[in-house]
Each structure stands twice: as structure tokens, then as C-alpha cells.
């Protein structure tokens, strides 16, 4: 199995932590992105990739723009959006955990840096 497959649960972990922070009430999405990076990807990255992330995080949208972009319909309330996001986070977390178990059981889990 390709080591590239390990990128899937790592990326999903980043997304999950980011959304958990945003749904949890953090208005500053840069803080959400940095928290997600610290908890999911930082340990796998060398200094060059860490530097690239610190530049890329500056492109994170404002909270209001992020919420507007996620709404399919302008009539959907932010509360409904957050409720739907929260409902999606539990199965996402379960999927990430299952992927990690899968890779660990098959000896495919790696903490190598890129």
C-alpha cells in the first residue's frame, strides 16, 4: 500500500479539528487553522513545509465569508449550519479513527516527515 494513503486521514484530521474549532465558537479562523495544523500535520512536516503553511494560512477567509460560502441557501441560519456541521463531525471523527486503525493494523502507519 502506498505511503501516500496516509495523507488521507491526516488531511481529514486537519479538516475535522478546524471545523470543531469553528463550530466550537472560535471566530478567528486563522486560530482554527493553526490549531488544526498543530494537532494534525505539524509533526509530519519539515521546516520548509511548516514555513509554507505559515504563509498559506494568511489566505484563510474571514469567519463571516466562510459561513456565507458554506450556506447553500442564504435563508439558512448560521445556527442550522453549525448544527449540521456538528452532526457531520461525529461520523467524520469515527472515519478518521477507523482509517488510522486500518493503517496501524497493516503496519502502514508512519510518522515520517515530508
Short mmCIF file of N, CA and C in Angstrom, two decimals:
data_model
loop_
_atom_site.label_atom_id
_atom_site.label_comp_id
_atom_site.label_asym_id
_atom_site.label_seq_id
_atom_site.Cartn_x
_atom_site.Cartn_y
_atom_site.Cartn_z
N UNK A 1 0.85 -1.18 0.00
CA UNK A 1 0.00 0.00 0.00
C UNK A 1 0.89 1.24 0.00
N UNK A 2 0.53 2.22 -0.73
CA UNK A 2 1.32 3.43 -0.87
C UNK A 2 1.30 4.26 0.41
N UNK A 3 2.46 4.85 0.72
CA UNK A 3 2.52 5.73 1.88
C UNK A 3 1.71 7.00 1.64
N UNK A 4 1.39 7.27 0.38
CA UNK A 4 0.54 8.43 0.07
C UNK A 4 -0.85 8.29 0.68
N UNK A 5 -1.28 7.06 0.91
CA UNK A 5 -2.59 6.83 1.53
C UNK A 5 -2.66 7.43 2.92
N UNK A 6 -1.52 7.58 3.59
CA UNK A 6 -1.52 8.17 4.93
C UNK A 6 -1.93 9.63 4.91
N UNK A 7 -1.83 10.27 3.75
CA UNK A 7 -2.22 11.67 3.66
C UNK A 7 -3.72 11.85 3.85
N UNK A 8 -4.50 10.85 3.52
CA UNK A 8 -5.96 10.97 3.62
C UNK A 8 -6.41 11.18 5.06
N UNK A 9 -6.07 10.29 6.01
CA UNK A 9 -6.51 10.54 7.38
C UNK A 9 -5.88 11.79 7.99
N UNK A 10 -4.67 12.11 7.59
CA UNK A 10 -4.03 13.33 8.11
C UNK A 10 -4.79 14.57 7.65
N UNK A 11 -5.15 14.61 6.38
CA UNK A 11 -5.91 15.75 5.85
C UNK A 11 -7.29 15.82 6.48
N UNK A 12 -7.93 14.67 6.64
CA UNK A 12 -9.25 14.65 7.28
C UNK A 12 -9.16 15.10 8.73
N UNK A 13 -8.08 14.74 9.41
CA UNK A 13 -7.88 15.18 10.80
C UNK A 13 -7.77 16.70 10.85
N UNK A 14 -7.02 17.27 9.91
CA UNK A 14 -6.90 18.73 9.84
C UNK A 14 -8.28 19.36 9.67
N UNK A 15 -9.05 18.86 8.72
CA UNK A 15 -10.39 19.39 8.46
C UNK A 15 -11.27 19.25 9.69
N UNK A 16 -11.22 18.10 10.33
CA UNK A 16 -12.06 17.84 11.49
C UNK A 16 -11.74 18.80 12.64
N UNK A 17 -10.46 18.95 12.97
CA UNK A 17 -10.07 19.85 14.06
C UNK A 17 -10.42 21.29 13.70
N UNK A 18 -10.21 21.68 12.45
CA UNK A 18 -10.56 23.03 12.01
C UNK A 18 -12.05 23.29 12.22
N UNK A 19 -12.89 22.37 11.74
CA UNK A 19 -14.34 22.55 11.87
C UNK A 19 -14.80 22.47 13.32
N UNK A 20 -14.19 21.58 14.11
CA UNK A 20 -14.54 21.51 15.54
C UNK A 20 -14.28 22.85 16.23
N UNK A 21 -13.16 23.48 15.89
CA UNK A 21 -12.83 24.78 16.47
C UNK A 21 -13.81 25.85 16.01
N UNK A 22 -14.12 25.85 14.72
CA UNK A 22 -15.04 26.85 14.17
C UNK A 22 -16.44 26.68 14.75
N UNK A 23 -16.91 25.45 14.82
CA UNK A 23 -18.24 25.17 15.37
C UNK A 23 -18.25 25.44 16.88
N UNK A 24 -17.09 25.25 17.51
CA UNK A 24 -16.98 25.45 18.96
C UNK A 24 -17.02 26.90 19.38
N UNK A 25 -17.07 27.81 18.42
CA UNK A 25 -17.23 29.22 18.77
C UNK A 25 -16.05 30.11 18.46
N UNK A 26 -14.95 29.56 18.01
CA UNK A 26 -13.80 30.40 17.67
C UNK A 26 -14.11 31.18 16.39
N UNK A 27 -14.08 32.49 16.50
CA UNK A 27 -14.40 33.36 15.37
C UNK A 27 -13.20 33.59 14.46
N UNK A 28 -12.00 33.48 15.00
CA UNK A 28 -10.78 33.72 14.24
C UNK A 28 -10.37 32.42 13.54
N UNK A 29 -10.64 32.33 12.26
CA UNK A 29 -10.36 31.10 11.52
C UNK A 29 -8.87 30.84 11.34
N UNK A 30 -8.05 31.87 11.47
CA UNK A 30 -6.60 31.65 11.45
C UNK A 30 -6.21 30.84 12.68
N UNK A 31 -6.80 31.16 13.83
CA UNK A 31 -6.55 30.37 15.04
C UNK A 31 -7.04 28.94 14.86
N UNK A 32 -8.19 28.78 14.23
CA UNK A 32 -8.72 27.43 13.96
C UNK A 32 -7.75 26.65 13.07
N UNK A 33 -7.24 27.29 12.03
CA UNK A 33 -6.32 26.63 11.11
C UNK A 33 -5.00 26.28 11.79
N UNK A 34 -4.50 27.20 12.60
CA UNK A 34 -3.24 26.93 13.30
C UNK A 34 -3.41 25.80 14.32
N UNK A 35 -4.53 25.79 15.02
CA UNK A 35 -4.79 24.71 15.97
C UNK A 35 -4.88 23.37 15.23
N UNK A 36 -5.60 23.37 14.13
CA UNK A 36 -5.75 22.14 13.34
C UNK A 36 -4.40 21.67 12.82
N UNK A 37 -3.58 22.59 12.36
CA UNK A 37 -2.26 22.24 11.86
C UNK A 37 -1.39 21.67 12.98
N UNK A 38 -1.40 22.35 14.12
CA UNK A 38 -0.59 21.89 15.26
C UNK A 38 -0.99 20.49 15.71
N UNK A 39 -2.28 20.20 15.70
CA UNK A 39 -2.78 18.92 16.21
C UNK A 39 -2.76 17.80 15.17
N UNK A 40 -2.61 18.15 13.90
CA UNK A 40 -2.75 17.10 12.89
C UNK A 40 -1.54 16.94 11.96
N UNK A 41 -0.99 18.00 11.47
CA UNK A 41 0.00 17.89 10.40
C UNK A 41 1.42 18.31 10.77
N UNK A 42 1.54 19.22 11.72
CA UNK A 42 2.86 19.80 12.04
C UNK A 42 3.93 18.73 12.28
N UNK A 43 3.61 17.69 13.01
CA UNK A 43 4.62 16.69 13.37
C UNK A 43 5.14 15.91 12.15
N UNK A 44 4.40 15.97 11.04
CA UNK A 44 4.81 15.26 9.83
C UNK A 44 5.58 16.14 8.85
N UNK A 45 5.71 17.43 9.16
CA UNK A 45 6.31 18.36 8.21
C UNK A 45 7.69 18.82 8.66
N UNK A 46 8.56 18.96 7.68
CA UNK A 46 9.87 19.55 7.92
C UNK A 46 9.74 21.07 7.93
N UNK A 47 10.85 21.74 8.14
CA UNK A 47 10.81 23.19 8.32
C UNK A 47 10.35 23.93 7.07
N UNK A 48 10.61 23.41 5.89
CA UNK A 48 10.18 24.10 4.67
C UNK A 48 8.66 24.09 4.55
N UNK A 49 8.06 22.93 4.76
CA UNK A 49 6.59 22.82 4.65
C UNK A 49 5.92 23.63 5.76
N UNK A 50 6.52 23.64 6.95
CA UNK A 50 5.96 24.45 8.04
C UNK A 50 5.95 25.93 7.65
N UNK A 51 7.02 26.37 7.00
CA UNK A 51 7.08 27.76 6.54
C UNK A 51 6.04 28.06 5.47
N UNK A 52 5.84 27.11 4.57
CA UNK A 52 4.81 27.28 3.54
C UNK A 52 3.44 27.39 4.17
N UNK A 53 3.17 26.55 5.19
CA UNK A 53 1.87 26.63 5.86
C UNK A 53 1.68 27.99 6.51
N UNK A 54 2.73 28.51 7.16
CA UNK A 54 2.58 29.80 7.85
C UNK A 54 2.24 30.92 6.88
N UNK A 55 2.65 30.79 5.63
CA UNK A 55 2.28 31.77 4.60
C UNK A 55 0.86 31.48 4.09
N UNK A 56 0.57 30.22 3.84
CA UNK A 56 -0.74 29.83 3.28
C UNK A 56 -1.89 30.16 4.23
N UNK A 57 -1.65 30.09 5.53
CA UNK A 57 -2.73 30.32 6.49
C UNK A 57 -3.24 31.76 6.42
N UNK A 58 -2.46 32.63 5.85
CA UNK A 58 -2.90 34.03 5.69
C UNK A 58 -4.04 34.16 4.69
N UNK A 59 -4.28 33.12 3.90
CA UNK A 59 -5.36 33.13 2.91
C UNK A 59 -6.69 32.64 3.48
N UNK A 60 -6.71 32.29 4.76
CA UNK A 60 -7.94 31.81 5.38
C UNK A 60 -8.97 32.95 5.37
N UNK A 61 -10.21 32.65 4.97
CA UNK A 61 -11.21 33.72 4.88
C UNK A 61 -11.66 34.21 6.26
N UNK A 62 -12.32 35.34 6.26
CA UNK A 62 -12.96 35.82 7.49
C UNK A 62 -14.11 34.88 7.83
N UNK A 63 -14.44 34.82 9.10
CA UNK A 63 -15.49 33.91 9.58
C UNK A 63 -16.80 34.14 8.84
N UNK A 64 -17.19 35.39 8.69
CA UNK A 64 -18.45 35.71 8.03
C UNK A 64 -18.46 35.20 6.58
N UNK A 65 -17.38 35.40 5.87
CA UNK A 65 -17.27 34.94 4.48
C UNK A 65 -17.28 33.41 4.40
N UNK A 66 -16.65 32.77 5.37
CA UNK A 66 -16.61 31.31 5.44
C UNK A 66 -18.02 30.75 5.61
N UNK A 67 -18.76 31.32 6.55
CA UNK A 67 -20.14 30.86 6.81
C UNK A 67 -21.01 31.10 5.59
N UNK A 68 -20.90 32.26 4.97
CA UNK A 68 -21.68 32.57 3.78
C UNK A 68 -21.38 31.57 2.65
N UNK A 69 -20.11 31.23 2.48
CA UNK A 69 -19.73 30.29 1.42
C UNK A 69 -20.27 28.88 1.67
N UNK A 70 -20.40 28.50 2.93
CA UNK A 70 -20.89 27.16 3.26
C UNK A 70 -22.39 27.01 3.11
N UNK A 71 -23.11 28.10 3.18
CA UNK A 71 -24.57 28.03 3.07
C UNK A 71 -24.96 27.83 1.61
N UNK A 72 -25.78 26.82 1.37
CA UNK A 72 -26.29 26.60 0.01
C UNK A 72 -27.35 27.63 -0.33
N UNK A 73 -28.02 28.08 0.70
CA UNK A 73 -29.15 28.98 0.53
C UNK A 73 -29.01 30.09 1.57
N UNK A 74 -29.14 31.33 1.15
CA UNK A 74 -28.98 32.47 2.06
C UNK A 74 -29.99 32.46 3.19
N UNK A 75 -31.11 31.74 3.01
CA UNK A 75 -32.13 31.71 4.06
C UNK A 75 -31.77 30.76 5.21
N UNK A 76 -30.74 29.94 5.02
CA UNK A 76 -30.30 29.02 6.08
C UNK A 76 -29.63 29.83 7.19
N UNK A 77 -30.04 29.59 8.42
CA UNK A 77 -29.46 30.33 9.54
C UNK A 77 -28.09 29.76 9.89
N UNK A 78 -27.29 30.59 10.53
CA UNK A 78 -25.98 30.14 10.99
C UNK A 78 -26.12 29.02 12.00
N UNK A 79 -27.16 29.10 12.83
CA UNK A 79 -27.40 28.05 13.83
C UNK A 79 -27.66 26.70 13.16
N UNK A 80 -28.44 26.71 12.08
CA UNK A 80 -28.71 25.47 11.34
C UNK A 80 -27.43 24.94 10.71
N UNK A 81 -26.64 25.84 10.14
CA UNK A 81 -25.37 25.44 9.54
C UNK A 81 -24.47 24.79 10.58
N UNK A 82 -24.33 25.44 11.74
CA UNK A 82 -23.47 24.89 12.80
C UNK A 82 -24.00 23.57 13.31
N UNK A 83 -25.30 23.44 13.42
CA UNK A 83 -25.90 22.19 13.86
C UNK A 83 -25.60 21.07 12.87
N UNK A 84 -25.73 21.37 11.60
CA UNK A 84 -25.43 20.38 10.56
C UNK A 84 -23.94 20.00 10.56
N UNK A 85 -23.09 21.00 10.74
CA UNK A 85 -21.66 20.73 10.79
C UNK A 85 -21.32 19.85 12.00
N UNK A 86 -21.91 20.17 13.14
CA UNK A 86 -21.67 19.39 14.35
C UNK A 86 -22.11 17.94 14.15
N UNK A 87 -23.25 17.76 13.51
CA UNK A 87 -23.76 16.41 13.25
C UNK A 87 -22.82 15.63 12.32
N UNK A 88 -22.14 16.31 11.42
CA UNK A 88 -21.22 15.65 10.49
C UNK A 88 -19.88 15.32 11.13
N UNK A 89 -19.53 16.02 12.20
CA UNK A 89 -18.21 15.82 12.81
C UNK A 89 -18.06 14.48 13.50
N UNK A 90 -19.12 13.97 14.11
CA UNK A 90 -19.02 12.68 14.80
C UNK A 90 -18.70 11.55 13.83
N UNK A 91 -19.44 11.39 12.73
CA UNK A 91 -19.05 10.32 11.79
C UNK A 91 -17.70 10.57 11.12
N UNK A 92 -17.34 11.83 10.93
CA UNK A 92 -16.02 12.14 10.36
C UNK A 92 -14.93 11.67 11.31
N UNK A 93 -15.08 11.97 12.60
CA UNK A 93 -14.10 11.54 13.60
C UNK A 93 -14.01 10.01 13.64
N UNK A 94 -15.15 9.34 13.57
CA UNK A 94 -15.17 7.88 13.57
C UNK A 94 -14.45 7.32 12.33
N UNK A 95 -14.64 7.95 11.20
CA UNK A 95 -13.97 7.52 9.97
C UNK A 95 -12.46 7.69 10.08
N UNK A 96 -12.03 8.81 10.61
CA UNK A 96 -10.59 9.05 10.80
C UNK A 96 -9.99 7.99 11.72
N UNK A 97 -10.67 7.73 12.83
CA UNK A 97 -10.18 6.72 13.78
C UNK A 97 -10.09 5.35 13.12
N UNK A 98 -11.09 5.01 12.31
CA UNK A 98 -11.09 3.71 11.63
C UNK A 98 -9.96 3.62 10.60
N UNK A 99 -9.73 4.69 9.86
CA UNK A 99 -8.61 4.71 8.91
C UNK A 99 -7.27 4.53 9.62
N UNK A 100 -7.11 5.23 10.73
CA UNK A 100 -5.86 5.10 11.49
C UNK A 100 -5.68 3.68 12.02
N UNK A 101 -6.75 3.06 12.51
CA UNK A 101 -6.69 1.67 12.96
C UNK A 101 -6.31 0.75 11.80
N UNK A 102 -6.93 0.98 10.65
CA UNK A 102 -6.66 0.18 9.46
C UNK A 102 -5.17 0.21 9.10
N UNK A 103 -4.60 1.42 9.03
CA UNK A 103 -3.19 1.56 8.66
C UNK A 103 -2.28 0.97 9.74
N UNK A 104 -2.63 1.16 11.00
CA UNK A 104 -1.81 0.62 12.08
C UNK A 104 -1.80 -0.90 12.06
N UNK A 105 -2.97 -1.51 11.90
CA UNK A 105 -3.06 -2.98 11.87
C UNK A 105 -2.27 -3.59 10.72
N UNK A 106 -2.13 -2.87 9.64
CA UNK A 106 -1.41 -3.37 8.47
C UNK A 106 0.04 -2.89 8.42
N UNK A 107 0.47 -2.27 9.50
CA UNK A 107 1.85 -1.80 9.56
C UNK A 107 2.15 -0.67 8.60
N UNK A 108 1.14 0.07 8.20
CA UNK A 108 1.30 1.14 7.22
C UNK A 108 1.40 2.52 7.86
N UNK A 109 1.16 2.60 9.16
CA UNK A 109 1.21 3.91 9.83
C UNK A 109 2.65 4.40 9.87
N UNK A 110 2.85 5.65 9.57
CA UNK A 110 4.20 6.21 9.54
C UNK A 110 4.18 7.62 10.11
N UNK A 111 5.21 7.95 10.87
CA UNK A 111 5.37 9.29 11.41
C UNK A 111 6.48 10.04 10.68
N UNK A 112 6.86 9.55 9.50
CA UNK A 112 7.92 10.19 8.73
C UNK A 112 7.53 11.61 8.35
N UNK A 113 8.52 12.49 8.31
CA UNK A 113 8.26 13.87 7.90
C UNK A 113 8.42 14.00 6.39
N UNK A 114 7.76 15.02 5.86
CA UNK A 114 7.86 15.31 4.43
C UNK A 114 8.39 16.72 4.23
#
